[in-house]
Coordinates of C-alpha atoms in Angstrom, one line a residue:
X648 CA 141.7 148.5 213.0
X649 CA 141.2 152.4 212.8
X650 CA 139.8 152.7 208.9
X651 CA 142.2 155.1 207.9
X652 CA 145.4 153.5 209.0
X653 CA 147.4 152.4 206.2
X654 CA 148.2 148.7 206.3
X655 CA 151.4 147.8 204.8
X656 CA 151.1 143.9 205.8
X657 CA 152.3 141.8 203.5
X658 CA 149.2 139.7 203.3
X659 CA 146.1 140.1 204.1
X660 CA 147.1 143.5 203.1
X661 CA 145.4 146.9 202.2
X662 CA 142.1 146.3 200.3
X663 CA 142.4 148.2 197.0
X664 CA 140.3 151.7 197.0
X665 CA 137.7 150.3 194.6
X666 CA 136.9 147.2 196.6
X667 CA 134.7 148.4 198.8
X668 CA 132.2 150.0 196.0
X669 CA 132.6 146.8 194.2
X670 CA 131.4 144.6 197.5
X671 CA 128.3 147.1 197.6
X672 CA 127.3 146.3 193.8
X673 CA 127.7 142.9 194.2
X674 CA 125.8 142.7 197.3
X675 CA 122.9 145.0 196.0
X676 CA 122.9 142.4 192.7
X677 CA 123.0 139.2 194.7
X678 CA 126.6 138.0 193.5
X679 CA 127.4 136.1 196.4
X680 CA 124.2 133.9 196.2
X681 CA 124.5 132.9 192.5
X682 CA 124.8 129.7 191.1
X683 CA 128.1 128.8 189.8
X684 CA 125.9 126.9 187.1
X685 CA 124.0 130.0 186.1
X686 CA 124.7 132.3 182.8
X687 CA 125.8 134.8 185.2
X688 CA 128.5 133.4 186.3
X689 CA 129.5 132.0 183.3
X690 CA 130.2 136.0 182.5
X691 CA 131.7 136.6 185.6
X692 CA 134.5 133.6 185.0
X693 CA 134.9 134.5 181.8
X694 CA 135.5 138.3 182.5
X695 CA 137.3 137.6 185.2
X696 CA 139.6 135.3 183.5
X697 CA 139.8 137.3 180.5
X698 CA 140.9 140.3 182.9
X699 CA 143.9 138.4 183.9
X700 CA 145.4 137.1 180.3
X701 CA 145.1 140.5 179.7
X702 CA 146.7 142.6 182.8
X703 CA 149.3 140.0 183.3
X704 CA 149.8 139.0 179.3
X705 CA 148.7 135.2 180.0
X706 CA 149.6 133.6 176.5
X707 CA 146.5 131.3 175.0
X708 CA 148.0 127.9 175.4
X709 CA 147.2 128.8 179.3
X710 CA 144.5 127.7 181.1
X711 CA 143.4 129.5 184.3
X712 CA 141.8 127.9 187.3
X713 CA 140.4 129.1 190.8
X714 CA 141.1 127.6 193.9
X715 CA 140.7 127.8 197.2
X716 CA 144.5 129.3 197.8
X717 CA 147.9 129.5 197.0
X718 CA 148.8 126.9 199.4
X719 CA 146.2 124.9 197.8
X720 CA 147.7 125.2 194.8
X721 CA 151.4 123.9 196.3
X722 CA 149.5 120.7 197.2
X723 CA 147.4 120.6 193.5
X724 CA 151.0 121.4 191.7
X725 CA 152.5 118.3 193.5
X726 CA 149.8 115.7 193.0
X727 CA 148.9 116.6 189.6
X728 CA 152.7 117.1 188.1
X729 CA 155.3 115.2 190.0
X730 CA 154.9 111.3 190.0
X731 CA 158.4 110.8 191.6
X732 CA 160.4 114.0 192.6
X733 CA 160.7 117.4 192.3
X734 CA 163.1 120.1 192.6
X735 CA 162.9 123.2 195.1
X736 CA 164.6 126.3 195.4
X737 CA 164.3 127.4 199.1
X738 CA 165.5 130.7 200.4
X739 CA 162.7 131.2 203.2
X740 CA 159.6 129.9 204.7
X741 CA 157.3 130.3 202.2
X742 CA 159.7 128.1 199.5
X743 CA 160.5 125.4 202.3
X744 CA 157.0 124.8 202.7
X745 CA 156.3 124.3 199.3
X746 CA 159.3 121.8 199.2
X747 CA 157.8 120.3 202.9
X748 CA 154.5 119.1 201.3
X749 CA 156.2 117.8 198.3
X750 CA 158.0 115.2 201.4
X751 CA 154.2 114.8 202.7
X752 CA 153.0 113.9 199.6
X753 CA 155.6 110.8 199.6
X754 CA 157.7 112.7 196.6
X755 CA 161.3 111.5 196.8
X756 CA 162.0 115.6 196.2
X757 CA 164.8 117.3 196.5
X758 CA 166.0 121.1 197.4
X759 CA 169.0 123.5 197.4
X760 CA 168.5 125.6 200.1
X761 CA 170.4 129.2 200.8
X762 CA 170.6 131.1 203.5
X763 CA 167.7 133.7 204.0
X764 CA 168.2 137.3 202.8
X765 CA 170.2 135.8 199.6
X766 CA 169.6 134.7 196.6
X767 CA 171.0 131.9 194.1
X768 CA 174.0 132.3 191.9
X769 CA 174.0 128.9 189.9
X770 CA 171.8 125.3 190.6
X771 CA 172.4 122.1 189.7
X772 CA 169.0 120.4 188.9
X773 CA 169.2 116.0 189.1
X774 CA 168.7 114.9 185.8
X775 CA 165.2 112.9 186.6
X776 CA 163.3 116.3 188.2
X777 CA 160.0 116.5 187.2
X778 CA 159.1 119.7 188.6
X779 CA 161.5 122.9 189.5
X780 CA 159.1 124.7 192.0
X781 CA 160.5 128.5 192.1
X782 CA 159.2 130.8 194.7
X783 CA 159.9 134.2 192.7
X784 CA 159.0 136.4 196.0
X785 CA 160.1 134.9 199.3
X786 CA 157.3 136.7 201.1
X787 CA 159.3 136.2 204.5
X788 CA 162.2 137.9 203.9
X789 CA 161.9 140.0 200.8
X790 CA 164.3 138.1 198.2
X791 CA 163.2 138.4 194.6
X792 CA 164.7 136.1 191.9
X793 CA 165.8 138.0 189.3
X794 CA 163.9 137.2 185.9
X795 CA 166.8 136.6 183.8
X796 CA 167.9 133.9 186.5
X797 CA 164.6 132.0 185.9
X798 CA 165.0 132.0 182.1
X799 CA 168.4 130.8 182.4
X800 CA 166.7 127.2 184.7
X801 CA 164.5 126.7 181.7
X802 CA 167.5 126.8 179.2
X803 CA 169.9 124.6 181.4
X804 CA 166.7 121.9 182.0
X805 CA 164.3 122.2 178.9
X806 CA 162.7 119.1 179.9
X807 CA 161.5 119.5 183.8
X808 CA 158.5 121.3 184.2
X809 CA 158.7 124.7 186.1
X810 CA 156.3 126.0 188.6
X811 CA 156.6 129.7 189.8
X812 CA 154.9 130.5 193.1
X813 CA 154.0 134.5 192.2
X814 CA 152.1 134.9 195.2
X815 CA 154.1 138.2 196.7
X816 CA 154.4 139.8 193.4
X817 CA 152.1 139.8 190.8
X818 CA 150.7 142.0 189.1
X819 CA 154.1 143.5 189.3
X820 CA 156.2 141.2 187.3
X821 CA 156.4 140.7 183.7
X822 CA 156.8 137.2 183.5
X823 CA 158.3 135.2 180.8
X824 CA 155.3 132.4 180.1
X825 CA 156.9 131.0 177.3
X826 CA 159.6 129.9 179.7
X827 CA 157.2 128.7 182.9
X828 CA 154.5 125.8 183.2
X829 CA 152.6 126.8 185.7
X830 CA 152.0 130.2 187.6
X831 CA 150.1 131.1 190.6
X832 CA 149.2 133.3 192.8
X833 CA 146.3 134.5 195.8
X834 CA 144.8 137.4 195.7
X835 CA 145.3 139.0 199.4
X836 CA 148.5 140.0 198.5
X837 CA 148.6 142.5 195.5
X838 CA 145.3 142.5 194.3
X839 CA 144.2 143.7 196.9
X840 CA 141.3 141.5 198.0
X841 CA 140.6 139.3 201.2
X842 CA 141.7 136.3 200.8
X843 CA 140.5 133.1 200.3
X844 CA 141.2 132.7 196.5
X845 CA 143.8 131.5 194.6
X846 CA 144.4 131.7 190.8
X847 CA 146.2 128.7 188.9
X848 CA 147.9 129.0 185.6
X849 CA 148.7 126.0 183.9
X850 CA 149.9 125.2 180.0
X851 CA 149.5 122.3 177.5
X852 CA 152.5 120.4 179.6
X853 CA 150.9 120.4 182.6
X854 CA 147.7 118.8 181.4
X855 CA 149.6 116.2 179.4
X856 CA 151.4 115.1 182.4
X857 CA 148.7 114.9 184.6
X858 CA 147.2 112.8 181.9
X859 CA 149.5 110.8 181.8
X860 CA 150.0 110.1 185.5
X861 CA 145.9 109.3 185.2
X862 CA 146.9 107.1 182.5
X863 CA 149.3 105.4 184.4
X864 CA 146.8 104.6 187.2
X865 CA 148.5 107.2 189.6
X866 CA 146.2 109.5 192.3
X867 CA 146.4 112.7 191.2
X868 CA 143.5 114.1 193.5
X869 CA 139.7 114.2 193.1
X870 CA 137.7 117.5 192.0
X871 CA 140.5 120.1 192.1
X872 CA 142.8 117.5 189.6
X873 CA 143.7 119.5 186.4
X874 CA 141.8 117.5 184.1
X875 CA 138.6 118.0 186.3
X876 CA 139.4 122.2 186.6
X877 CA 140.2 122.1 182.6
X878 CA 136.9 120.3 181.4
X879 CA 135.2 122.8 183.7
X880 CA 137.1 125.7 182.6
X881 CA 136.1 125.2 178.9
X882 CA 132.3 125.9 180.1
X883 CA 133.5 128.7 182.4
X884 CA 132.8 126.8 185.7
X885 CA 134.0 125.1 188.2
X886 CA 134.2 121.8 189.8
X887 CA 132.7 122.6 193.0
X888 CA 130.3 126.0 194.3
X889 CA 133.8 128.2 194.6
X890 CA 134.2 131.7 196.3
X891 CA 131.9 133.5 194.1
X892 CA 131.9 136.9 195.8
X893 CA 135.9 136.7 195.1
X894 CA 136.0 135.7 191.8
X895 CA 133.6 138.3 190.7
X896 CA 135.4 141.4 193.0
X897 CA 139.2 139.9 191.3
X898 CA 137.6 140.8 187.6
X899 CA 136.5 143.9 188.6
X900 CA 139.7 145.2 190.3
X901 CA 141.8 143.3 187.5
X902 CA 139.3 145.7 185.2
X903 CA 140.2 148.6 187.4
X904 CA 144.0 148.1 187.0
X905 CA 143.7 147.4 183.4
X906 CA 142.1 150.9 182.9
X907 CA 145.0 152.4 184.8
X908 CA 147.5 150.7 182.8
X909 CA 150.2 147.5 183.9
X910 CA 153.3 149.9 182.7
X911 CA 152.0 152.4 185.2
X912 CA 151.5 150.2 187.9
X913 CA 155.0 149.0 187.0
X914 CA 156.8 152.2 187.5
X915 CA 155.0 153.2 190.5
X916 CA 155.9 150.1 192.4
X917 CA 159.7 151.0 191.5
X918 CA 159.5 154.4 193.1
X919 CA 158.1 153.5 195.9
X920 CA 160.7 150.9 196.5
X921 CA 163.5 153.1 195.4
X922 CA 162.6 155.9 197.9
X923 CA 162.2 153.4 200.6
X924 CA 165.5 151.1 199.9
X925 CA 166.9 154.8 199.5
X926 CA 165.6 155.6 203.5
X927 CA 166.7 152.1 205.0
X928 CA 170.4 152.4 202.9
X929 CA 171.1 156.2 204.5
X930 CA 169.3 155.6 207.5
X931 CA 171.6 155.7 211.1
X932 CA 169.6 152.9 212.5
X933 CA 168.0 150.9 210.2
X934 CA 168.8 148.7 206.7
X935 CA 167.6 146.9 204.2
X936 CA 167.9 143.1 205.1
X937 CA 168.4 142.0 201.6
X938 CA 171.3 143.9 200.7
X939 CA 171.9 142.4 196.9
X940 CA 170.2 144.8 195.0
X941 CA 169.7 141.9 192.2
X942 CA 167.7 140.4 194.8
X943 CA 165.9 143.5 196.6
X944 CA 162.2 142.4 196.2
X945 CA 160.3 145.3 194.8
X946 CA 157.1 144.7 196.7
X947 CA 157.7 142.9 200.0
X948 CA 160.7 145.1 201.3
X949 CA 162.3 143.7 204.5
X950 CA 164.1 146.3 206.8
X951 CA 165.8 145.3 210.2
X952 CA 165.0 147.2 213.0
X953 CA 166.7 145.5 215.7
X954 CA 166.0 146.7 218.9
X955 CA 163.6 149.4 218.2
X956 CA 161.3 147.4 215.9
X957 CA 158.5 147.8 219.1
X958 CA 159.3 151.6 219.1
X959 CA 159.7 152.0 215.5
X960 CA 155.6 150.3 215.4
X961 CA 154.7 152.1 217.9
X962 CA 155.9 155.5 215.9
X963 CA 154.4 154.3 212.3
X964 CA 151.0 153.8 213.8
X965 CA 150.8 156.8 215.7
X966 CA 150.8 158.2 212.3
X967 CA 148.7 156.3 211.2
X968 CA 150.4 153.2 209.2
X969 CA 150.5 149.3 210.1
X970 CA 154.0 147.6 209.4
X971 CA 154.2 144.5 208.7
X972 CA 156.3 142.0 211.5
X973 CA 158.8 140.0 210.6
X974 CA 158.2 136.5 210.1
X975 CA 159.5 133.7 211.9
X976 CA 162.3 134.2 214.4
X977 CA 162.4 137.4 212.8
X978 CA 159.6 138.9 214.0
X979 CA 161.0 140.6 216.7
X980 CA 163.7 142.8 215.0
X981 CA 162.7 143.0 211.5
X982 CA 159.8 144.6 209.9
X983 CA 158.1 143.8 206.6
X984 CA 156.3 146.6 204.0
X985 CA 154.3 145.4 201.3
X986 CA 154.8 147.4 198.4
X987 CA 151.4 146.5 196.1
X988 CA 149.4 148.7 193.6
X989 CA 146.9 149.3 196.2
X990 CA 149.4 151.7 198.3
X991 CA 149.8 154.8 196.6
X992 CA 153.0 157.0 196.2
X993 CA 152.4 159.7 198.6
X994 CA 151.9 156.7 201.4
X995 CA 155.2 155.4 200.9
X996 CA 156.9 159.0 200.8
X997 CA 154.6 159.2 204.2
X998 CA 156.5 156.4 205.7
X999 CA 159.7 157.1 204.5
X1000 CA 159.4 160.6 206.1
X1001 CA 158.4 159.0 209.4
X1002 CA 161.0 156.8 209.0
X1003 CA 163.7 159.7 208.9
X1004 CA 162.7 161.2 211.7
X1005 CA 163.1 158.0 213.8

């Protein structure tokens, strides 16, 4: 890929500016050869874990955990949390799959399912759900769940745990962690990195549970089980020789976007989306595919394209910016644009100008 292109896939997507300097430091220091026993990464855990309480205001009854990925962390959630069933809310691929290895895993779990490009307007959870496993970004088709929505499952069902799959949208959000269990996220989406990390955010509930369903005699998984990630996580390690390299290059761009403020980052991702929901509403030939605006995503936005999605491609990179395909039986006539703090706010008013002149 040309170096200069702009990638607006929604995952991998763009490397943030400052990763590239990082991966020189850390390759000049030896980073990606230290022990995950040493002093030196106890510092670059604990940093790195620090970063993230404090860019996304992680309360301190959380405890935060590195995996291998977000999908990981769908099969961790499961095993760990749920000894019978748990409750899905699917609106896309992403939240179907979530709800599909809950079914491997031998979970008698069950969904509501909507059509995609829409939202919920009211669920009825079964009385004996464990878990309510919310995707807040559907990642294939651009439907956000409104916040207010997700605060209102936790008052109607104060006793089920609640998992929020945040993989399309943090660090945007402002999440409401007094009303969640367990939060995650991977960080080749809007942090910016290459993947092959995930982050897991679990609270006091979680561990009891999975305690419990130890207790009990149940499997709830070998090294990555939550008591095994918490008794490392107290001495800032982990279980296994993780991802080093990615650990250390999440604290420093975490530390980056702490320096240039969450509330900024905030505001610019709702410009850019504005101006680019703006172009898809008045355009002749294009629209938004989510058209709720309570459920617009602000940082996967999903146009359809029809037709001229090949032409529309063809035009974007000849100036010099990747789109995103649709997913699934979508891909040939819609595209996707990721929206993270990585792609600055004259790149988005340069794709909504091309856009225009389509």
């Amino acid at each position: 890929m040309n170096k200069a292109r702009i990638n607006f896939t929604p995952g991998p997507s763009q490397l943030y500016f400052t990763v590239e300097d990082h991966m020189k430091y850390a390759f000049r220091e030896g980073i990606p050869s230290l022990s995950h026993r040493s002093k030196q990464f106890d510092k670059i855990f604990k940093d790195t874990t620090e970063g993230i309480r404090a860019l996304l205001g992680v309360p301190p009854n959380y405890h935060i955990f590195f995996t291998g990925s977000a999908t990981e962390i769908w099969e961790r959630s499961i095993q760990n949390l749920v000894e019978f069933s748990s409750f899905h809310l699917v609106n896309g691929s992403f939240s179907k799959r979530y709800f599909e290895v809950a079914r491997q895993l031998n979970k008698q779990s069950t969904s509501i399912e909507v059509k995609e490009g829409k939202g919920f307007d009211s669920i009825n959870v079964p009385s004996d759900t464990e878990l309510i496993a919310i995707t807040h970004n559907e990642t294939s088709t651009g439907v956000s769940l409104p916040i207010s929505f997700i605060e209102s499952i936790r008052n109607e069902n104060p006793d089920a745990l609640i998992a929020v799959d945040a993989v399309s949208s943090l660090p945007y959000p402002k999440l409401p962690y007094d009303k969640l269990d367990s939060v995650f996220f991977s960080v080749q989406k809007g942090f910016g990195l290459p993947a092959g990390l995930g982050v897991w955010m679990v609270n006091e509930r979680c561990i009891e549970k999975a305690e419990r369903m130890i207790a009990k005699g149940i499997s709830i998984g070998s090294y990555h089980n939550i008591p095994t990630l918490l008794q490392n996580e107290k001495k800032h390690q982990t279980p296994e020789t993780p991802n080093v390299l990615s650990i250390f290059l999440l604290g420093k761009v975490v530390g980056d976007m702490l320096a240039k403020g969450i509330e900024k980052i905030r505001k610019e991702t709702e410009y850019k989306a504005a101006i680019l929901y703006q172009t898809l509403d008045k355009h002749a030939s294009l629209e938004p595919f989510v058209l709720q605006p309570e459920f617009q995503s602000k940082t996967v936005i999903v146009a359809n394209t029809g037709n001229a999605t090949e032409e529309i491609t063809s035009l974007l990179m000849a100036n010099g910016m990747h789109p995103g395909d649709g997913y699934g039986s979508n891909k040939k006539t819609q595209l996707r644009f990721a929206n993270f703090p990585t792609h600055g706010k004259e790149q988005f008013e340069l794709l909504c100008d091309t856009l225009e002149k389509f």
